[in-house]
Amino acid sequence: MAEQEGNGEDGAVAEIEKKIIEAFEVFDHECNKTVDVREIGSIVRSLGCFPTEAELHELLAKVEEEEEPTGYIHLEKFLPVMTKVLLNRSYRPIPEDVLLHAFEALDENKCGYLTKDELVKHMTEEGEPFTEEEMEEMLSSALDPETNTVHYRDYISMMIVDEPEDLPQ
Amino acid sequence: MEHIVTDMGCNASIEDREESKSEKAIKAAVLIQKWYRSKRAQLEISRCYSLNIFQSIEYADEQDQAQLASFFTFMLERYASPDAVADTSISPSVSHEVDSYLTEYENIEVPDSYCGPRLSFPLTLADANALLHAFKNGQLLHAHYVLKLLCETRRVLKEKPNINLVSVSYSKEITICGDLHGNLDDLFLIFYKNGLPSEKKPYVFNGDFVDRGQNSMEILIILFAFLLIYPNDVHLNRGNHEDYVINLRYGFSNEVLSKYKVHAKVILYLLQDVFSWLPLATIINKKVLILHGGISDKTDLNFLYLLERNKLKSLMRPPQPEREEQGKEGAPTARPSTCAANKRGAGKTRRLSSSGFTELSCPNSQPGPTLKEWKQVMDILWSDPRMQNGCVPNKRRGGGCYFGPDTTARLFERYNLKLLIRSHEFKREGYELTHGGKVITIFSASNYYEEGSNRGAYIRLNPDLIPRFVQYQVCERTDKQNHWERMKTIEHSALQILRERIFAHRSTLTEAFEKYDCDNTGNISVSDWAAAMESVLCLELPWRTLLPHLAKTDPDGKVDYMSCFHNMEIAQSTEEVQPALVETLCKYRKELEVIFNIMDEDHSGLISFDEFRKTWRIFSSHLGIEAYDASIDKLAQSIDYNKDDYIDFSEFLEAFHVVHKGDKKPT
């Protein structure tokens, strides 16, 4: 009936673990508590985290098999590491204004938009470069095909609006 | 802001500034990249669980149908008996014989005003092209030709064995298509990419041609036409949706009724028979087994080859148990899980006698199928593969099995097979390999749940029996939505139907929640909430992930469980009516639609209130729920609107529609 009430903290940890397991299972195609190492990024991100690639690699180092990487990550290794990430609130989401400033930093002429070439150059040559696929995908939602520009304010608004719908009072 | 730099020979400062500018740019790039990658992953997950929601609800629904099958056939017997349908020229003594319907088309005149295709039998490629052209332009084939076509199709199908044995010789390739489910655009796309069926281009269509989509009839007509023109090169396998009971609920019967009105019933009757003559499987070069669902550890291909397949008009009616087994709940493996039993109350069995049902019988009135025959066919039309070894009843579907790699391996060994190609399951990429590549699922209905939900695919198999996959997706609205918006629409759609289902189970859910809420605070832990949701709805969904979309949580992380129901309501405000009754009507809205369609013999859109009351009592008794007689009366009266004791059932159904308050669908 009523769930066993550990003290608040234990309860919270148990909850977090269950959430992680749920996300893990989405990618556990063979139902044997392992996932392909390439899916770890998606799992971490699906739990609401925003790590950089470098941060992901750090995390992976902690969960991969010590002796020989097999290409698979076991849940029992992943769970404690990810639990800590969520408890510590690492890799927090990015506030809208911070994101806006980032786009503005790339917008040298301060005209409120980036040309396709500008965006592609920055995204595929700098930082942690996009793959071609990632670039194409971003462009498909961000680019205004008529002017070949990205109006980043509008783009951000569109992407942010999808946060879990607030249930009306 | 621009700084005008006077170069005083201080190169270092310029470089510093520029470096910091490019450092800034790099930092900005990293930020945007990590943001985008996370957004993208979240979109992917949302798509995953959206499709999961669609699929779970679809299967849960199918499971319900198995329970209601006998009720529907009872309805058919009462309301749509052949005598009421056919011309008076057919005497009652032969009214159940199929032969009497075969020439029905002779009685139907084609008016001069009809400008659709006029088929001439035997059919030629010109007729097929005329059909394709007509359907591309949204025309209907006249009932006269439909019936003639069905008549000829039946003749051709009768000649075929239960299992088509096909040879693909050196120069030919064979194309295999999966579920089409009434998606005509997909069929057109396949023909466009791959070519029309012909002696040089043989095809196998692996079942589920009908239901759900808008053009099931047109797909059947096209497939049957090509079958008649190239009977040795077009192979049709029966799917679980080639079944008149399933068709009642999943749209095909409605489609025929609305397109053919007065002639619909004869068409549907003939189709009952035609479907039962569809072969059960195809084997290519003795190595590749193609069938709609899957296999079980009991699958016996020799037995299947020899049985009389046309005795199985609908798989939703298991044969009467043997005398010794009287009193048991029908066939052992096909009953739904304990979940359904919990929903309906323990120990509820079908209360209706299933004696006498409206099925066409063969001229010499053979006995019905045996339990073994029924189960063998059920297994091949309803089973799904799974990763784990073993073969267990498929409780998700309520019929057939889950079969593991060991089952596949054993079958292959027994019959010297190399590959199993099946359909029956939605696949996002249109196809999927499993059991180490030995089992292929091929699914040919793109955008099945929603625009953008999935691709369709077909297989091209060469004489080396190496499959090549071709994927496609019908694009209707080209620019209106970009990828992101389309994915969000899918998510929105999935969440809406989930919320409706939640709302329709309001009282059972509330009961379950309250069990966990000992102190009556209105809040329970996430674990308890998830457990309650799963115990009532039985959908095996990732409840914790979905929680933010379904309910509110307080700052302590506890769930305000009643908030699940907050932003929905029933269309018709029905204050005086028992809430439990209203909820039931909501839950069974689709089933009620089926019932009304059966009862509405003259297609007036009205049924007598008296009849409805009687039917409702039987229906609720069948489900093992309260009938709320007085409430039903009040309810119908409130919707009666001076129809003089007749109910306009589309108004009635509209009233029990779940409405989402403040619906803000992404544009």
Coordinates of N, CA, C and O in Angstrom, one line a residue, chain B residues 279-429:
Chain B
P279 N -4.7 -17.0 -48.9 CA -3.7 -18.0 -48.4 C -3.1 -17.5 -47.1 O -3.1 -16.3 -46.8
L280 N -2.5 -18.5 -46.3 CA -2.0 -18.1 -45.0 C -0.5 -17.8 -45.0 O 0.0 -17.1 -44.1
A281 N 0.2 -18.2 -46.1 CA 1.6 -18.0 -46.1 C 2.2 -18.2 -47.5 O 1.5 -18.7 -48.4
T282 N 3.4 -17.7 -47.7 CA 4.1 -17.9 -49.0 C 5.5 -18.4 -48.6 O 6.1 -17.9 -47.7
I283 N 6.0 -19.4 -49.4 CA 7.4 -19.8 -49.2 C 8.1 -19.6 -50.5 O 7.6 -20.1 -51.6
I284 N 9.2 -19.0 -50.4 CA 10.0 -18.7 -51.7 C 11.2 -19.6 -51.8 O 12.0 -19.7 -50.8
N285 N 11.3 -20.3 -52.9 CA 12.4 -21.2 -53.1 C 12.6 -22.2 -52.0 O 13.8 -22.6 -51.7
K286 N 11.6 -22.5 -51.3 CA 11.6 -23.5 -50.2 C 12.4 -23.0 -49.0 O 12.7 -23.7 -48.1
K287 N 12.9 -21.7 -49.1 CA 13.8 -21.3 -48.0 C 13.3 -20.1 -47.2 O 13.7 -19.9 -46.1
V288 N 12.4 -19.3 -47.9 CA 12.0 -18.1 -47.2 C 10.5 -18.2 -46.9 O 9.7 -18.2 -47.8
L289 N 10.2 -18.2 -45.6 CA 8.8 -18.3 -45.2 C 8.3 -16.9 -45.0 O 8.9 -16.1 -44.2
I290 N 7.2 -16.6 -45.6 CA 6.6 -15.2 -45.5 C 5.2 -15.4 -44.9 O 4.3 -16.0 -45.6
L291 N 4.9 -14.8 -43.8 CA 3.5 -14.8 -43.2 C 3.4 -13.6 -42.4 O 4.3 -12.9 -42.0
H292 N 2.1 -13.3 -42.0 CA 1.8 -12.0 -41.4 C 2.4 -11.8 -40.0 O 3.0 -10.8 -39.8
G293 N 2.1 -12.7 -39.1 CA 2.4 -12.4 -37.7 C 3.7 -13.1 -37.3 O 4.7 -12.4 -37.2
G294 N 3.7 -14.4 -37.1 CA 4.9 -15.1 -36.7 C 4.7 -16.5 -36.5 O 3.9 -17.1 -37.3
I295 N 5.4 -17.1 -35.6 CA 5.3 -18.6 -35.4 C 5.1 -18.9 -33.9 O 5.3 -18.0 -33.0
S296 N 4.9 -20.1 -33.6 CA 4.9 -20.6 -32.2 C 5.7 -21.9 -32.2 O 6.1 -22.4 -33.2
D297 N 6.0 -22.4 -31.0 CA 6.7 -23.6 -30.9 C 5.9 -24.8 -31.4 O 6.4 -25.9 -31.5
K298 N 4.6 -24.5 -31.6 CA 3.7 -25.6 -32.1 C 3.4 -25.5 -33.6 O 2.7 -26.4 -34.1
T299 N 4.0 -24.5 -34.2 CA 3.6 -24.3 -35.6 C 4.0 -25.5 -36.5 O 5.2 -26.0 -36.5
D300 N 3.0 -26.0 -37.2 CA 3.2 -27.2 -38.0 C 2.8 -26.8 -39.4 O 1.6 -26.8 -39.8
L301 N 3.8 -26.6 -40.3 CA 3.5 -26.2 -41.6 C 2.7 -27.2 -42.4 O 1.9 -26.8 -43.3
N302 N 3.0 -28.5 -42.2 CA 2.2 -29.5 -42.9 C 0.8 -29.5 -42.5 O -0.1 -29.6 -43.4
F303 N 0.5 -29.3 -41.3 CA -0.9 -29.3 -40.8 C -1.6 -28.0 -41.4 O -2.7 -28.1 -41.9
L304 N -0.8 -26.9 -41.4 CA -1.4 -25.7 -41.9 C -1.7 -25.8 -43.4 O -2.7 -25.3 -43.9
Y305 N -0.8 -26.6 -44.1 CA -1.0 -26.8 -45.5 C -2.3 -27.5 -45.8 O -2.9 -27.2 -46.8
L306 N -2.7 -28.4 -44.9 CA -3.8 -29.3 -45.2 C -5.1 -28.8 -44.7 O -6.2 -29.3 -45.1
L307 N -5.2 -27.9 -43.7 CA -6.5 -27.6 -43.2 C -7.3 -26.8 -44.1 O -6.9 -26.4 -45.2
E308 N -8.6 -26.7 -43.8 CA -9.5 -26.0 -44.7 C -9.6 -24.5 -44.2 O -10.4 -24.2 -43.3
R309 N -8.8 -23.7 -44.9 CA -8.7 -22.4 -44.3 C -10.0 -21.5 -44.4 O -10.2 -20.6 -43.5
N310 N -10.8 -21.8 -45.3 CA -12.0 -21.0 -45.4 C -13.0 -21.2 -44.3 O -14.0 -20.5 -44.2
K311 N -12.8 -22.2 -43.5 CA -13.7 -22.4 -42.3 C -13.5 -21.3 -41.3 O -14.3 -21.0 -40.5
L312 N -12.3 -20.6 -41.4 CA -12.0 -19.6 -40.4 C -12.4 -18.2 -40.9 O -11.5 -17.5 -41.4
K313 N -13.6 -17.9 -40.7 CA -14.1 -16.6 -41.2 C -13.5 -15.5 -40.3 O -13.0 -14.4 -40.8
S314 N -13.6 -15.7 -39.0 CA -13.0 -14.7 -38.1 C -12.2 -15.4 -37.1 O -12.7 -16.4 -36.5
L315 N -11.1 -14.9 -36.7 CA -10.3 -15.6 -35.7 C -10.7 -15.1 -34.3 O -10.2 -15.5 -33.3
M316 N -11.6 -14.1 -34.3 CA -12.0 -13.6 -33.0 C -13.1 -14.5 -32.3 O -13.5 -14.2 -31.2
R317 N -13.5 -15.6 -33.0 CA -14.4 -16.5 -32.5 C -13.8 -17.8 -32.3 O -13.8 -18.6 -33.3
P318 N -13.2 -18.1 -31.2 CA -12.6 -19.4 -31.0 C -13.7 -20.5 -31.2 O -14.8 -20.2 -30.8
P319 N -13.3 -21.6 -31.7 CA -14.4 -22.7 -31.8 C -14.9 -23.1 -30.5 O -14.2 -22.9 -29.5
Q320 N -16.1 -23.6 -30.5 CA -16.7 -24.1 -29.2 C -15.8 -25.1 -28.6 O -15.3 -25.9 -29.2
P321 N -15.6 -24.9 -27.3 CA -14.7 -25.9 -26.6 C -15.4 -27.3 -26.7 O -16.6 -27.4 -26.9
E322 N -14.6 -28.3 -26.5 CA -15.1 -29.7 -26.6 C -16.0 -29.9 -25.4 O -15.9 -29.2 -24.4
R323 N -16.8 -30.9 -25.4 CA -17.8 -31.1 -24.3 C -17.1 -31.1 -23.0 O -17.6 -30.5 -22.0
E324 N -16.0 -31.8 -22.9 CA -15.3 -31.9 -21.6 C -14.9 -30.6 -21.1 O -14.7 -30.4 -19.9
E325 N -14.6 -29.7 -22.0 CA -14.1 -28.4 -21.6 C -15.1 -27.4 -21.3 O -14.8 -26.2 -21.1
Q326 N -16.4 -27.8 -21.4 CA -17.5 -26.8 -21.2 C -17.3 -26.1 -19.9 O -17.0 -26.6 -18.9
G327 N -17.5 -24.8 -20.0 CA -17.4 -24.0 -18.8 C -16.0 -23.3 -18.7 O -15.9 -22.3 -18.0
K328 N -15.1 -23.8 -19.4 CA -13.8 -23.0 -19.4 C -13.9 -21.8 -20.3 O -14.7 -21.7 -21.2
E329 N -13.0 -20.9 -20.0 CA -13.1 -19.7 -20.8 C -12.4 -19.8 -22.1 O -11.3 -19.2 -22.3
G330 N -12.9 -20.5 -23.0 CA -12.4 -20.6 -24.3 C -11.0 -21.1 -24.4 O -10.5 -21.8 -23.6
A331 N -10.4 -20.8 -25.5 CA -9.0 -21.3 -25.8 C -8.0 -20.9 -24.8 O -8.0 -19.8 -24.3
P332 N -7.1 -21.8 -24.5 CA -6.1 -21.5 -23.4 C -5.2 -20.3 -23.6 O -5.1 -19.5 -22.7
T333 N -4.6 -20.1 -24.8 CA -3.6 -19.1 -24.8 C -4.1 -17.7 -25.2 O -3.4 -16.7 -25.2
A334 N -5.3 -17.6 -25.6 CA -5.7 -16.4 -26.3 C -6.4 -15.4 -25.4 O -6.9 -14.4 -25.8
R335 N -6.5 -15.7 -24.1 CA -7.2 -14.7 -23.3 C -6.3 -13.6 -22.8 O -5.2 -13.8 -22.6
P336 N -6.9 -12.4 -22.6 CA -6.1 -11.3 -22.2 C -5.5 -11.5 -20.8 O -5.9 -12.4 -20.1
S337 N -4.6 -10.6 -20.4 CA -3.9 -10.8 -19.2 C -4.7 -10.5 -18.0 O -5.9 -10.1 -18.1
T338 N -4.2 -10.7 -16.8 CA -4.9 -10.4 -15.6 C -5.3 -9.0 -15.5 O -6.2 -8.6 -14.8
C339 N -4.6 -8.1 -16.2 CA -5.0 -6.7 -16.2 C -6.4 -6.5 -16.6 O -7.1 -5.8 -16.0
A340 N -6.8 -7.2 -17.7 CA -8.2 -7.0 -18.1 C -9.1 -7.6 -17.1 O -10.2 -7.0 -16.8
A341 N -8.7 -8.7 -16.5 CA -9.6 -9.2 -15.5 C -9.8 -8.3 -14.3 O -10.9 -8.1 -13.8
N342 N -8.7 -7.6 -14.0 CA -8.8 -6.6 -12.9 C -9.7 -5.5 -13.3 O -10.5 -5.0 -12.5
K343 N -9.6 -5.1 -14.5 CA -10.5 -4.0 -15.0 C -11.9 -4.3 -14.9 O -12.7 -3.6 -14.5
R344 N -12.2 -5.5 -15.3 CA -13.6 -5.9 -15.4 C -14.2 -6.6 -14.2 O -15.4 -6.9 -14.1
G345 N -13.4 -6.9 -13.3 CA -13.9 -7.6 -12.1 C -13.6 -9.1 -12.3 O -13.7 -9.6 -13.4
A346 N -13.2 -9.8 -11.3 CA -12.8 -11.2 -11.4 C -14.0 -12.0 -11.8 O -15.1 -11.8 -11.5
G347 N -13.6 -13.0 -12.5 CA -14.6 -14.1 -12.8 C -15.7 -13.8 -13.8 O -16.7 -14.5 -14.0
K348 N -15.5 -12.7 -14.6 CA -16.5 -12.4 -15.6 C -16.3 -13.2 -16.8 O -15.2 -13.2 -17.3
T349 N -17.2 -13.8 -17.3 CA -17.1 -14.6 -18.5 C -18.1 -14.1 -19.5 O -19.0 -13.3 -19.1
R350 N -17.9 -14.5 -20.7 CA -18.9 -14.0 -21.7 C -20.3 -14.6 -21.3 O -20.4 -15.8 -21.0
R351 N -21.3 -13.7 -21.4 CA -22.6 -14.2 -21.0 C -23.4 -14.5 -22.2 O -24.5 -15.1 -22.0
L352 N -23.0 -14.1 -23.3 CA -23.9 -14.3 -24.5 C -23.7 -15.7 -25.0 O -22.6 -16.2 -25.0
S353 N -24.7 -16.3 -25.5 CA -24.5 -17.5 -26.2 C -24.0 -17.2 -27.6 O -24.4 -16.2 -28.2
S354 N -23.0 -17.9 -28.0 CA -22.4 -17.6 -29.3 C -23.0 -18.5 -30.3 O -22.4 -18.7 -31.4
S355 N -24.1 -19.1 -30.0 CA -24.6 -20.1 -31.0 C -25.3 -19.2 -32.1 O -25.9 -18.2 -31.8
G356 N -25.2 -19.6 -33.3 CA -25.9 -18.9 -34.3 C -25.2 -17.6 -34.6 O -25.5 -16.6 -33.9
F357 N -24.4 -17.5 -35.5 CA -23.8 -16.2 -35.8 C -23.8 -16.0 -37.3 O -23.9 -17.0 -38.1
T358 N -23.8 -14.8 -37.7 CA -24.0 -14.5 -39.1 C -22.7 -14.7 -39.9 O -22.0 -13.8 -40.1
E359 N -22.5 -15.9 -40.2 CA -21.4 -16.2 -41.0 C -21.8 -16.9 -42.2 O -22.7 -17.8 -42.1
L360 N -21.3 -16.7 -43.3 CA -21.6 -17.4 -44.5 C -21.1 -18.8 -44.4 O -19.9 -19.0 -44.0
S361 N -21.8 -19.8 -44.8 CA -21.3 -21.1 -44.7 C -21.0 -21.7 -46.0 O -21.5 -21.1 -47.0
C362 N -20.3 -22.7 -46.1 CA -20.0 -23.4 -47.4 C -21.2 -24.2 -47.8 O -22.0 -24.6 -47.0
P363 N -21.3 -24.4 -49.1 CA -22.5 -25.1 -49.6 C -22.8 -26.4 -48.9 O -24.0 -26.6 -48.7
N364 N -21.9 -27.2 -48.5 CA -22.2 -28.4 -47.9 C -22.1 -28.3 -46.4 O -22.0 -29.3 -45.7
S365 N -22.2 -27.2 -45.9 CA -22.3 -26.9 -44.4 C -21.3 -27.8 -43.6 O -21.8 -28.6 -42.9
Q366 N -20.0 -27.6 -43.8 CA -19.1 -28.4 -43.1 C -19.1 -28.0 -41.6 O -19.4 -26.8 -41.3
P367 N -18.6 -28.8 -40.8 CA -18.4 -28.4 -39.4 C -17.4 -27.3 -39.3 O -16.5 -27.1 -40.2
G368 N -17.4 -26.6 -38.2 CA -16.5 -25.4 -38.1 C -15.1 -25.9 -37.8 O -14.8 -27.1 -37.8
P369 N -14.2 -25.0 -37.7 CA -12.8 -25.3 -37.5 C -12.6 -26.0 -36.1 O -13.3 -25.7 -35.2
T370 N -11.5 -26.8 -36.0 CA -11.2 -27.4 -34.7 C -10.4 -26.4 -33.9 O -9.8 -25.4 -34.5
L371 N -10.2 -26.7 -32.6 CA -9.4 -25.8 -31.8 C -8.0 -25.7 -32.3 O -7.4 -24.7 -32.3
K372 N -7.5 -26.9 -32.7 CA -6.1 -26.9 -33.1 C -5.9 -26.1 -34.4 O -5.0 -25.3 -34.5
E373 N -6.9 -26.2 -35.3 CA -6.8 -25.4 -36.5 C -6.8 -23.9 -36.2 O -6.0 -23.1 -36.7
W374 N -7.7 -23.6 -35.4 CA -7.9 -22.2 -35.0 C -6.6 -21.6 -34.4 O -6.1 -20.6 -34.7
K375 N -6.0 -22.4 -33.4 CA -4.8 -22.0 -32.7 C -3.6 -21.8 -33.7 O -2.9 -20.9 -33.6
Q376 N -3.5 -22.8 -34.6 CA -2.4 -22.8 -35.5 C -2.4 -21.5 -36.4 O -1.4 -20.8 -36.6
V377 N -3.6 -21.2 -36.8 CA -3.7 -20.0 -37.7 C -3.6 -18.7 -36.9 O -2.9 -17.8 -37.3
M378 N -4.2 -18.8 -35.7 CA -4.0 -17.6 -34.8 C -2.5 -17.3 -34.5 O -2.1 -16.2 -34.6
D379 N -1.8 -18.4 -34.3 CA -0.4 -18.2 -34.0 C 0.3 -17.5 -35.2 O 1.1 -16.6 -35.0
I380 N 0.1 -17.9 -36.4 CA 0.8 -17.4 -37.5 C 0.3 -16.0 -37.9 O 1.1 -15.2 -38.5
L381 N -0.9 -15.6 -37.5 CA -1.4 -14.3 -37.9 C -1.2 -13.3 -36.8 O -1.3 -12.1 -37.0
W382 N -0.9 -13.7 -35.5 CA -0.9 -12.8 -34.4 C 0.4 -12.7 -33.6 O 0.6 -11.8 -32.8
S383 N 1.3 -13.6 -33.8 CA 2.5 -13.7 -32.9 C 3.5 -12.6 -33.2 O 3.5 -12.0 -34.3
D384 N 4.3 -12.3 -32.2 CA 5.4 -11.3 -32.4 C 6.7 -12.0 -31.9 O 6.7 -12.7 -30.9
P385 N 7.8 -11.6 -32.5 CA 9.1 -12.1 -32.0 C 9.5 -11.3 -30.8 O 9.1 -10.2 -30.6
R386 N 10.4 -11.9 -30.0 CA 10.9 -11.2 -28.9 C 12.4 -11.7 -28.7 O 12.8 -12.7 -29.2
M387 N 13.1 -10.9 -27.9 CA 14.5 -11.2 -27.7 C 14.8 -12.5 -26.9 O 15.7 -13.2 -27.2
Q388 N 14.0 -12.7 -25.8 CA 14.3 -13.8 -24.9 C 13.8 -15.1 -25.6 O 12.9 -15.2 -26.3
N389 N 14.5 -16.1 -25.2 CA 14.2 -17.5 -25.6 C 12.8 -17.9 -25.1 O 12.3 -17.3 -24.1
G390 N 12.3 -18.9 -25.6 CA 11.0 -19.4 -25.1 C 9.8 -18.9 -26.0 O 10.0 -18.0 -26.8
C391 N 8.7 -19.5 -25.8 CA 7.5 -19.2 -26.5 C 6.4 -19.1 -25.5 O 6.0 -20.1 -24.9
V392 N 5.9 -17.9 -25.3 CA 4.8 -17.6 -24.3 C 3.6 -16.9 -24.9 O 3.8 -16.3 -26.0
P393 N 2.5 -17.0 -24.3 CA 1.3 -16.3 -24.9 C 1.5 -14.8 -25.0 O 2.2 -14.2 -24.1
N394 N 1.0 -14.3 -26.0 CA 1.2 -12.8 -26.3 C 0.1 -12.1 -25.6 O -0.9 -11.8 -26.1
K395 N 0.5 -11.7 -24.4 CA -0.6 -11.0 -23.6 C -0.8 -9.6 -24.0 O -1.9 -9.0 -23.7
R396 N 0.1 -9.0 -24.7 CA -0.1 -7.7 -25.1 C -1.2 -7.6 -26.2 O -2.1 -6.7 -26.2
R397 N -1.3 -8.6 -27.0 CA -2.3 -8.6 -28.1 C -3.5 -9.4 -27.7 O -4.6 -9.2 -28.3
G398 N -3.4 -10.3 -26.8 CA -4.5 -11.1 -26.4 C -4.6 -12.3 -27.4 O -5.7 -13.0 -27.4
G399 N -3.6 -12.6 -28.2 CA -3.7 -13.7 -29.1 C -2.4 -14.1 -29.7 O -1.5 -13.2 -29.8
G400 N -2.1 -15.3 -30.1 CA -0.8 -15.7 -30.6 C 0.2 -15.7 -29.5 O -0.1 -15.7 -28.3
C401 N 1.5 -15.7 -29.9 CA 2.6 -15.9 -29.0 C 3.6 -14.8 -29.1 O 3.7 -14.1 -30.1
Y402 N 4.5 -14.8 -28.1 CA 5.8 -14.2 -28.3 C 6.8 -15.3 -28.6 O 6.9 -16.2 -27.8
F403 N 7.5 -15.3 -29.6 CA 8.4 -16.4 -29.9 C 9.9 -15.9 -29.9 O 10.2 -14.8 -30.4
G404 N 10.7 -16.7 -29.3 CA 12.1 -16.4 -29.1 C 13.0 -16.9 -30.2 O 12.6 -17.7 -31.1
P405 N 14.3 -16.6 -30.2 CA 15.2 -17.0 -31.2 C 15.3 -18.6 -31.2 O 15.6 -19.1 -32.3
D406 N 15.1 -19.2 -30.1 CA 15.2 -20.7 -30.1 C 14.0 -21.3 -30.9 O 14.2 -22.3 -31.6
T407 N 12.9 -20.6 -30.8 CA 11.7 -21.1 -31.5 C 12.0 -21.0 -33.0 O 11.7 -21.9 -33.8
T408 N 12.5 -19.8 -33.4 CA 12.8 -19.6 -34.8 C 13.8 -20.7 -35.3 O 13.7 -21.3 -36.3
A409 N 14.9 -20.9 -34.5 CA 15.9 -21.8 -34.9 C 15.4 -23.2 -35.1 O 15.7 -23.9 -36.1
R410 N 14.5 -23.6 -34.2 CA 13.9 -24.9 -34.3 C 13.0 -25.1 -35.5 O 13.1 -26.1 -36.2
L411 N 12.3 -24.1 -35.8 CA 11.4 -24.1 -37.0 C 12.3 -24.2 -38.2 O 12.0 -25.0 -39.2
F412 N 13.3 -23.4 -38.3 CA 14.2 -23.4 -39.5 C 14.8 -24.8 -39.6 O 14.9 -25.3 -40.8
E413 N 15.2 -25.4 -38.6 CA 15.8 -26.7 -38.7 C 14.8 -27.7 -39.2 O 15.1 -28.5 -40.0
R414 N 13.6 -27.6 -38.6 CA 12.6 -28.6 -38.9 C 12.3 -28.6 -40.4 O 12.0 -29.6 -41.0
Y415 N 12.2 -27.3 -40.9 CA 11.7 -27.2 -42.3 C 12.8 -26.7 -43.3 O 12.5 -26.4 -44.4
N416 N 14.0 -26.7 -42.8 CA 15.1 -26.4 -43.7 C 14.9 -24.9 -44.3 O 15.1 -24.7 -45.5
L417 N 14.6 -24.0 -43.4 CA 14.4 -22.6 -43.9 C 15.6 -21.8 -43.6 O 16.4 -22.1 -42.7
K418 N 15.6 -20.6 -44.3 CA 16.7 -19.7 -44.1 C 16.3 -18.4 -43.5 O 17.1 -17.7 -42.9
L419 N 15.1 -18.0 -43.8 CA 14.6 -16.7 -43.4 C 13.1 -16.6 -43.2 O 12.4 -17.3 -43.8
L420 N 12.7 -15.8 -42.2 CA 11.3 -15.6 -41.9 C 11.0 -14.2 -42.1 O 11.6 -13.3 -41.5
I421 N 10.1 -13.9 -43.0 CA 9.7 -12.5 -43.2 C 8.3 -12.3 -42.7 O 7.4 -13.1 -43.2
R422 N 8.1 -11.4 -41.8 CA 6.7 -11.2 -41.3 C 6.5 -9.7 -41.2 O 7.4 -8.9 -41.4
S423 N 5.2 -9.3 -40.8 CA 4.9 -7.9 -40.7 C 4.2 -7.7 -39.3 O 4.9 -8.0 -38.3
H424 N 3.1 -7.1 -39.3 CA 2.2 -7.1 -38.1 C 2.7 -6.1 -37.0 O 1.8 -5.7 -36.2
E425 N 3.9 -5.7 -37.0 CA 4.4 -4.7 -36.0 C 4.9 -3.5 -36.6 O 5.7 -3.5 -37.6
F426 N 4.4 -2.4 -36.1 CA 4.9 -1.1 -36.5 C 6.4 -1.0 -36.3 O 6.9 -1.4 -35.3
K427 N 7.1 -0.4 -37.3 CA 8.6 -0.2 -37.2 C 8.9 1.1 -37.7 O 8.5 1.5 -38.8
R428 N 9.6 1.9 -36.9 CA 9.9 3.3 -37.2 C 10.6 3.5 -38.5 O 10.4 4.4 -39.3
E429 N 11.5 2.5 -38.8 CA 12.2 2.6 -40.1 C 11.6 1.8 -41.2 O 12.2 1.7 -42.3

